[in-house]
Amino acid sequence: MQASDASSATTAAELTSATTVKTPRLKVIDMVRGITILLVVVGHAGLTPVVLNDMFRDFRLPLFFIVSGYLFSASKYFDNFTSLLRTRFLTLVIPYLSAGLLSYLLWLILRTLETAHSPDIAWYEPLLAIAYGTYSGGLLLNIPIWFLTCLFVTQIIFCLSMRYLSKSPLPVQLAAMLALSLSGYALGTVLFLPWNIDVALVAQLFVFIGYQLKQHQLLGKIRVFNLGTLILMAIFLTAAYFNSYVDMNNREYGNLLLFYTAGIAGSLLAIKMTQLLSKSGFFAAILTYIGKESLAILIFHYGIFILLLNFVERYVYGSYLGWFPTTVIAVAGSLLLSMVIKHVPGLGFLLGGKGKKSAAHRTYVERAVSQSR
């Protein structure tokens, strides 16, 4: 959900710069993204015990949306909405389409080798699922990339809403975000809207919380060891225990109050834990690197490596490797593939890398930057 904003989308200006000055708060945010994308991978790798995996589901995607809200720049986009569309299209939609088509080609190859993919699926059905951009009964082959279309729509809705609400009192803003979130939940019970519009509405409350964390500079005030930590832990465990199974992709929220409570409390606990880990140079460096590469891990770990591992397990190895080896292979493979892609002109742009770009891409980005000023 990575690192571009996934949360890993970056601004057009950032795409033209090889280095970006990081404040301590943004370093923590990179580490948070690193932890969150690791939780996503271990979930898709079949983490056991299942109850632990289900507990992570309660906050890992809400945390992505909270990070997205924290990184949202009101000064850049409230008065320049077209700039938001351009940059998010470059950093979210294009990688989504490219990753979807890449997984589709791999699926076609494995299909000819008689993999577990159903022969009843027509060759064009996964392409229709990519165009629809949401859960399609398993037809979206690279399942995790649904988050990219969702995040794209989420930021559009948030920007359009907050540009008109920004001068309103905080309770009015909160009420509006709650109304949008509830409307998304209601819509999701009727129809899975294209490009996850209904889920994007549900996520508005999380994005709003992340935005307020930055507006009120609360991230630096969060303390790891205090009474608040114990209270948050009690709230999270209680809400997660009493709520049913949560899966935003499948529009399974359980009790909506418990869903939001567990999502918010769990996310704040994860931020607190990240601040603790930031004191270790080793863990800080590893998690920061993984966080910056969260987009690459998001689009490659399942649609390439887990798909290949499933083939190997079924036809070569003969048994399941286990969640830990699968996670290591999927993450390491995604990072290595990202390193290669960044040095291929054009390909790095298509799949969200920050490396070597084609001359045409550099010209496009420079034009986008000049127009957004």
C-alpha positions as a Python dict, from the first residue, in 0.01 Angstrom:
ca = {
    (1, 'M'): (0, 0, 0),
    (2, 'Q'): (400, 130, -96),
    (3, 'A'): (791, 422, -149),
    (4, 'S'): (519, 641, -303),
    (5, 'D'): (209, 724, -108),
    (6, 'A'): (40, 367, -47),
    (7, 'S'): (85, 480, 96),
    (8, 'S'): (362, 580, -114),
    (9, 'A'): (261, 836, -372),
    (10, 'T'): (502, 1131, -402),
    (11, 'T'): (460, 1477, -545),
    (12, 'A'): (573, 1561, -898),
    (13, 'A'): (850, 1778, -755),
    (14, 'E'): (981, 1485, -553),
    (15, 'L'): (995, 1274, -867),
    (16, 'T'): (1250, 1512, -1015),
    (17, 'S'): (1478, 1501, -713),
    (18, 'A'): (1708, 1214, -623),
    (19, 'T'): (1734, 1322, -262),
    (20, 'T'): (1473, 1452, -22),
    (21, 'V'): (1544, 1608, 316),
    (22, 'K'): (1371, 1402, 584),
    (23, 'T'): (1260, 1538, 919),
    (24, 'P'): (1262, 1299, 1217),
    (25, 'R'): (883, 1280, 1195),
    (26, 'L'): (892, 1176, 828),
    (27, 'K'): (1156, 914, 908),
    (28, 'V'): (914, 767, 1160),
    (29, 'I'): (642, 772, 893),
    (30, 'D'): (871, 578, 657),
    (31, 'M'): (928, 325, 934),
    (32, 'V'): (552, 301, 992),
    (33, 'R'): (502, 226, 623),
    (34, 'G'): (774, -36, 647),
    (35, 'I'): (602, -209, 937),
    (36, 'T'): (263, -189, 768),
    (37, 'I'): (374, -333, 435),
    (38, 'L'): (548, -617, 621),
    (39, 'L'): (219, -691, 799),
    (40, 'V'): (46, -698, 461),
    (41, 'V'): (298, -947, 322),
    (42, 'V'): (291, -1180, 622),
    (43, 'G'): (-88, -1174, 599),
    (44, 'H'): (-82, -1281, 235),
    (45, 'A'): (185, -1541, 319),
    (46, 'G'): (-57, -1710, 560),
    (47, 'L'): (70, -1594, 898),
    (48, 'T'): (-4, -1833, 1181),
    (49, 'P'): (-161, -1838, 1429),
    (50, 'V'): (-463, -1714, 1236),
    (51, 'V'): (-588, -1509, 1530),
    (52, 'L'): (-271, -1298, 1510),
    (53, 'N'): (-319, -1240, 1139),
    (54, 'D'): (-681, -1142, 1198),
    (55, 'M'): (-568, -897, 1465),
    (56, 'F'): (-329, -729, 1222),
    (57, 'R'): (-614, -694, 972),
    (58, 'D'): (-790, -467, 1219),
    (59, 'F'): (-537, -186, 1178),
    (60, 'R'): (-285, -244, 897),
    (61, 'L'): (-492, -80, 620),
    (62, 'P'): (-635, 191, 849),
    (63, 'L'): (-273, 272, 934),
    (64, 'F'): (-191, 310, 563),
    (65, 'F'): (-477, 558, 527),
    (66, 'I'): (-371, 749, 838),
    (67, 'V'): (-18, 781, 695),
    (68, 'S'): (-170, 901, 368),
    (69, 'G'): (-357, 1174, 555),
    (70, 'Y'): (-44, 1274, 742),
    (71, 'L'): (149, 1313, 417),
    (72, 'F'): (-129, 1500, 237),
    (73, 'S'): (-22, 1857, 155),
    (74, 'A'): (-306, 2106, 185),
    (75, 'S'): (-82, 2393, 74),
    (76, 'K'): (-4, 2217, -254),
    (77, 'Y'): (-341, 2076, -347),
    (78, 'F'): (-630, 2275, -201),
    (79, 'D'): (-574, 2547, -461),
    (80, 'N'): (-430, 2320, -729),
    (81, 'F'): (-650, 2013, -757),
    (82, 'T'): (-526, 1931, -1109),
    (83, 'S'): (-176, 1891, -965),
    (84, 'L'): (-308, 1626, -726),
    (85, 'L'): (-472, 1443, -1016),
    (86, 'R'): (-152, 1451, -1220),
    (87, 'T'): (83, 1336, -948),
    (88, 'R'): (-145, 1065, -812),
    (89, 'F'): (-215, 939, -1161),
    (90, 'L'): (159, 905, -1218),
    (91, 'T'): (237, 742, -886),
    (92, 'L'): (-72, 530, -826),
    (93, 'V'): (-277, 464, -1139),
    (94, 'I'): (7, 395, -1382),
    (95, 'P'): (181, 149, -1142),
    (96, 'Y'): (-160, -12, -1082),
    (97, 'L'): (-222, -70, -1453),
    (98, 'S'): (136, -181, -1520),
    (99, 'A'): (145, -423, -1226),
    (100, 'G'): (-197, -559, -1320),
    (101, 'L'): (-91, -630, -1677),
    (102, 'L'): (241, -781, -1564),
    (103, 'S'): (59, -1021, -1333),
    (104, 'Y'): (-185, -1101, -1610),
    (105, 'L'): (99, -1201, -1844),
    (106, 'L'): (250, -1421, -1573),
    (107, 'W'): (-94, -1575, -1516),
    (108, 'L'): (-124, -1658, -1887),
    (109, 'I'): (214, -1833, -1879),
    (110, 'L'): (137, -2034, -1565),
    (111, 'R'): (-207, -2114, -1702),
    (112, 'T'): (-53, -2283, -2003),
    (113, 'L'): (156, -2491, -1762),
    (114, 'E'): (-165, -2614, -1598),
    (115, 'T'): (-141, -2430, -1268),
    (116, 'A'): (-417, -2415, -1013),
    (117, 'H'): (-581, -2127, -1199),
    (118, 'S'): (-931, -2219, -1304),
    (119, 'P'): (-955, -2307, -1676),
    (120, 'D'): (-1312, -2178, -1660),
    (121, 'I'): (-1185, -1821, -1644),
    (122, 'A'): (-1186, -1670, -1993),
    (123, 'W'): (-867, -1495, -2101),
    (124, 'Y'): (-1033, -1153, -2104),
    (125, 'E'): (-1201, -1169, -1762),
    (126, 'P'): (-893, -1065, -1559),
    (127, 'L'): (-851, -769, -1796),
    (128, 'L'): (-1206, -660, -1720),
    (129, 'A'): (-1128, -694, -1348),
    (130, 'I'): (-823, -467, -1389),
    (131, 'A'): (-1040, -206, -1560),
    (132, 'Y'): (-1303, -228, -1286),
    (133, 'G'): (-1029, -187, -1027),
    (134, 'T'): (-1192, -360, -733),
    (135, 'Y'): (-1259, -704, -588),
    (136, 'S'): (-1401, -922, -865),
    (137, 'G'): (-1441, -1269, -720),
    (138, 'G'): (-1071, -1352, -752),
    (139, 'L'): (-1038, -1222, -1107),
    (140, 'L'): (-808, -939, -1001),
    (141, 'L'): (-500, -1162, -1011),
    (142, 'N'): (-266, -929, -823),
    (143, 'I'): (-510, -875, -537),
    (144, 'P'): (-312, -621, -325),
    (145, 'I'): (-306, -359, -603),
    (146, 'W'): (-674, -287, -541),
    (147, 'F'): (-537, -53, -274),
    (148, 'L'): (-378, 173, -536),
    (149, 'T'): (-707, 261, -707),
    (150, 'C'): (-865, 295, -364),
    (151, 'L'): (-595, 535, -244),
    (152, 'F'): (-624, 737, -566),
    (153, 'V'): (-997, 787, -513),
    (154, 'T'): (-950, 838, -138),
    (155, 'Q'): (-718, 1134, -186),
    (156, 'I'): (-942, 1290, -450),
    (157, 'I'): (-1245, 1273, -220),
    (158, 'F'): (-1046, 1400, 78),
    (159, 'C'): (-900, 1695, -113),
    (160, 'L'): (-1235, 1799, -263),
    (161, 'S'): (-1401, 1773, 77),
    (162, 'M'): (-1140, 1942, 294),
    (163, 'R'): (-1074, 2232, 59),
    (164, 'Y'): (-1427, 2349, 144),
    (165, 'L'): (-1425, 2233, 506),
    (166, 'S'): (-1079, 2356, 606),
    (167, 'K'): (-1210, 2683, 751),
    (168, 'S'): (-1493, 2515, 940),
    (169, 'P'): (-1466, 2426, 1310),
    (170, 'L'): (-1305, 2093, 1385),
    (171, 'P'): (-1634, 1931, 1504),
    (172, 'V'): (-1794, 2022, 1169),
    (173, 'Q'): (-1503, 1869, 980),
    (174, 'L'): (-1522, 1554, 1189),
    (175, 'A'): (-1898, 1527, 1137),
    (176, 'A'): (-1854, 1561, 761),
    (177, 'M'): (-1585, 1291, 754),
    (178, 'L'): (-1806, 1062, 960),
    (179, 'A'): (-2094, 1120, 718),
    (180, 'L'): (-1876, 1034, 420),
    (181, 'S'): (-1743, 723, 592),
    (182, 'L'): (-2092, 602, 684),
    (183, 'S'): (-2215, 663, 329),
    (184, 'G'): (-1931, 446, 198),
    (185, 'Y'): (-2026, 167, 435),
    (186, 'A'): (-2390, 186, 323),
    (187, 'L'): (-2294, 181, -44),
    (188, 'G'): (-2066, -119, 8),
    (189, 'T'): (-2354, -325, 140),
    (190, 'V'): (-2533, -279, -192),
    (191, 'L'): (-2259, -274, -456),
    (192, 'F'): (-1880, -291, -483),
    (193, 'L'): (-1825, 34, -671),
    (194, 'P'): (-1554, 61, -940),
    (195, 'W'): (-1210, 167, -824),
    (196, 'N'): (-1323, 103, -465),
    (197, 'I'): (-1514, 430, -435),
    (198, 'D'): (-1718, 294, -145),
    (199, 'V'): (-1405, 181, 45),
    (200, 'A'): (-1244, 519, -25),
    (201, 'L'): (-1540, 682, 147),
    (202, 'V'): (-1510, 446, 445),
    (203, 'A'): (-1143, 544, 473),
    (204, 'Q'): (-1208, 919, 496),
    (205, 'L'): (-1215, 914, 877),
    (206, 'F'): (-873, 749, 890),
    (207, 'V'): (-725, 998, 642),
    (208, 'F'): (-874, 1284, 841),
    (209, 'I'): (-710, 1159, 1162),
    (210, 'G'): (-371, 1139, 992),
    (211, 'Y'): (-422, 1489, 852),
    (212, 'Q'): (-505, 1626, 1197),
    (213, 'L'): (-199, 1456, 1347),
    (214, 'K'): (12, 1670, 1117),
    (215, 'Q'): (-197, 1989, 1145),
    (216, 'H'): (-167, 1987, 1523),
    (217, 'Q'): (188, 1847, 1524),
    (218, 'L'): (82, 1558, 1744),
    (219, 'L'): (321, 1297, 1610),
    (220, 'G'): (614, 1441, 1803),
    (221, 'K'): (404, 1453, 2121),
    (222, 'I'): (317, 1083, 2122),
    (223, 'R'): (501, 904, 2402),
    (224, 'V'): (578, 534, 2402),
    (225, 'F'): (558, 450, 2772),
    (226, 'N'): (269, 619, 2949),
    (227, 'L'): (-81, 551, 3073),
    (228, 'G'): (-217, 632, 2728),
    (229, 'T'): (-35, 332, 2584),
    (230, 'L'): (-203, 96, 2828),
    (231, 'I'): (-542, 253, 2758),
    (232, 'L'): (-494, 226, 2382),
    (233, 'M'): (-387, -136, 2414),
    (234, 'A'): (-693, -219, 2622),
    (235, 'I'): (-922, -40, 2374),
    (236, 'F'): (-766, -211, 2074),
    (237, 'L'): (-770, -562, 2222),
    (238, 'T'): (-1129, -521, 2336),
    (239, 'A'): (-1253, -387, 2003),
    (240, 'A'): (-1057, -647, 1803),
    (241, 'Y'): (-1181, -930, 2024),
    (242, 'F'): (-1549, -841, 2006),
    (243, 'N'): (-1553, -744, 1640),
    (244, 'S'): (-1587, -1005, 1369),
    (245, 'Y'): (-1351, -1070, 1077),
    (246, 'V'): (-1229, -752, 901),
    (247, 'D'): (-1132, -729, 534),
    (248, 'M'): (-1174, -389, 369),
    (249, 'N'): (-1113, -533, 22),
    (250, 'N'): (-1416, -759, 64),
    (251, 'R'): (-1617, -489, 244),
    (252, 'E'): (-1622, -689, 565),
    (253, 'Y'): (-1611, -443, 854),
    (254, 'G'): (-1804, -623, 1123),
    (255, 'N'): (-1945, -378, 1374),
    (256, 'L'): (-1863, -36, 1230),
    (257, 'L'): (-1796, 126, 1568),
    (258, 'L'): (-1561, -154, 1668),
    (259, 'F'): (-1397, -142, 1324),
    (260, 'Y'): (-1308, 226, 1355),
    (261, 'T'): (-1212, 193, 1721),
    (262, 'A'): (-973, -97, 1658),
    (263, 'G'): (-835, 68, 1344),
    (264, 'I'): (-756, 397, 1515),
    (265, 'A'): (-629, 252, 1844),
    (266, 'G'): (-419, -13, 1668),
    (267, 'S'): (-268, 247, 1436),
    (268, 'L'): (-169, 474, 1723),
    (269, 'L'): (-12, 177, 1902),
    (270, 'A'): (184, 92, 1586),
    (271, 'I'): (313, 450, 1573),
    (272, 'K'): (418, 428, 1936),
    (273, 'M'): (598, 100, 1870),
    (274, 'T'): (770, 257, 1569),
    (275, 'Q'): (902, 539, 1785),
    (276, 'L'): (1050, 279, 2017),
    (277, 'L'): (1215, 94, 1727),
    (278, 'S'): (1349, 422, 1587),
    (279, 'K'): (1596, 431, 1876),
    (280, 'S'): (1771, 130, 1724),
    (281, 'G'): (1988, 226, 1429),
    (282, 'F'): (1962, -119, 1275),
    (283, 'F'): (1583, -152, 1287),
    (284, 'A'): (1538, 212, 1189),
    (285, 'A'): (1751, 169, 877),
    (286, 'I'): (1583, -157, 772),
    (287, 'L'): (1228, -36, 827),
    (288, 'T'): (1295, 301, 665),
    (289, 'Y'): (1431, 132, 354),
    (290, 'I'): (1137, -108, 338),
    (291, 'G'): (898, 183, 392),
    (292, 'K'): (1047, 378, 103),
    (293, 'E'): (1004, 71, -116),
    (294, 'S'): (651, -6, 4),
    (295, 'L'): (498, 49, -341),
    (296, 'A'): (734, -201, -504),
    (297, 'I'): (665, -456, -232),
    (298, 'L'): (292, -400, -261),
    (299, 'I'): (276, -460, -635),
    (300, 'F'): (534, -740, -663),
    (301, 'H'): (510, -955, -351),
    (302, 'Y'): (180, -1121, -440),
    (303, 'G'): (136, -1077, -814),
    (304, 'I'): (485, -1208, -890),
    (305, 'F'): (652, -1395, -605),
    (306, 'I'): (367, -1552, -413),
    (307, 'L'): (208, -1650, -744),
    (308, 'L'): (533, -1821, -847),
    (309, 'L'): (579, -1979, -506),
    (310, 'N'): (230, -2127, -523),
    (311, 'F'): (326, -2287, -854),
    (312, 'V'): (654, -2424, -712),
    (313, 'E'): (483, -2553, -398),
    (314, 'R'): (217, -2735, -598),
    (315, 'Y'): (422, -2884, -880),
    (316, 'V'): (786, -2892, -762),
    (317, 'Y'): (827, -2878, -385),
    (318, 'G'): (507, -3065, -307),
    (319, 'S'): (419, -2884, 16),
    (320, 'Y'): (368, -2539, 166),
    (321, 'L'): (692, -2357, 251),
    (322, 'G'): (546, -2172, 547),
    (323, 'W'): (465, -1809, 607),
    (324, 'F'): (813, -1698, 719),
    (325, 'P'): (1013, -1827, 417),
    (326, 'T'): (737, -1702, 189),
    (327, 'T'): (756, -1356, 347),
    (328, 'V'): (1135, -1339, 320),
    (329, 'I'): (1133, -1449, -44),
    (330, 'A'): (847, -1217, -138),
    (331, 'V'): (998, -910, 31),
    (332, 'A'): (1358, -973, -77),
    (333, 'G'): (1250, -1057, -430),
    (334, 'S'): (1040, -741, -453),
    (335, 'L'): (1330, -525, -330),
    (336, 'L'): (1574, -681, -578),
    (337, 'L'): (1328, -646, -864),
    (338, 'S'): (1272, -283, -770),
    (339, 'M'): (1648, -217, -780),
    (340, 'V'): (1667, -360, -1131),
    (341, 'I'): (1361, -177, -1258),
    (342, 'K'): (1484, 161, -1138),
    (343, 'H'): (1776, 139, -1379),
    (344, 'V'): (1563, 57, -1682),
    (345, 'P'): (1448, 376, -1859),
    (346, 'G'): (1071, 393, -1881),
    (347, 'L'): (1010, 73, -1686),
    (348, 'G'): (1089, 244, -1357),
    (349, 'F'): (825, 504, -1438),
    (350, 'L'): (562, 246, -1532),
    (351, 'L'): (606, 46, -1212),
    (352, 'G'): (655, 338, -976),
    (353, 'G'): (1033, 332, -940),
    (354, 'K'): (1238, 643, -879),
    (355, 'G'): (1540, 544, -1082),
    (356, 'K'): (1641, 614, -1434),
    (357, 'K'): (1364, 772, -1637),
    (358, 'S'): (1324, 809, -2007),
    (359, 'A'): (1370, 1152, -2164),
    (360, 'A'): (998, 1164, -2242),
    (361, 'H'): (910, 1098, -1879),
    (362, 'R'): (1152, 1364, -1753),
    (363, 'T'): (998, 1614, -1992),
    (364, 'Y'): (648, 1524, -1876),
    (365, 'V'): (736, 1560, -1508),
    (366, 'E'): (916, 1889, -1561),
    (367, 'R'): (607, 2022, -1740),
    (368, 'A'): (384, 1899, -1456),
    (369, 'V'): (603, 2073, -1199),
    (370, 'S'): (609, 2403, -1388),
    (371, 'Q'): (230, 2397, -1431),
    (372, 'S'): (172, 2327, -1061),
    (373, 'R'): (369, 2632, -946),
}
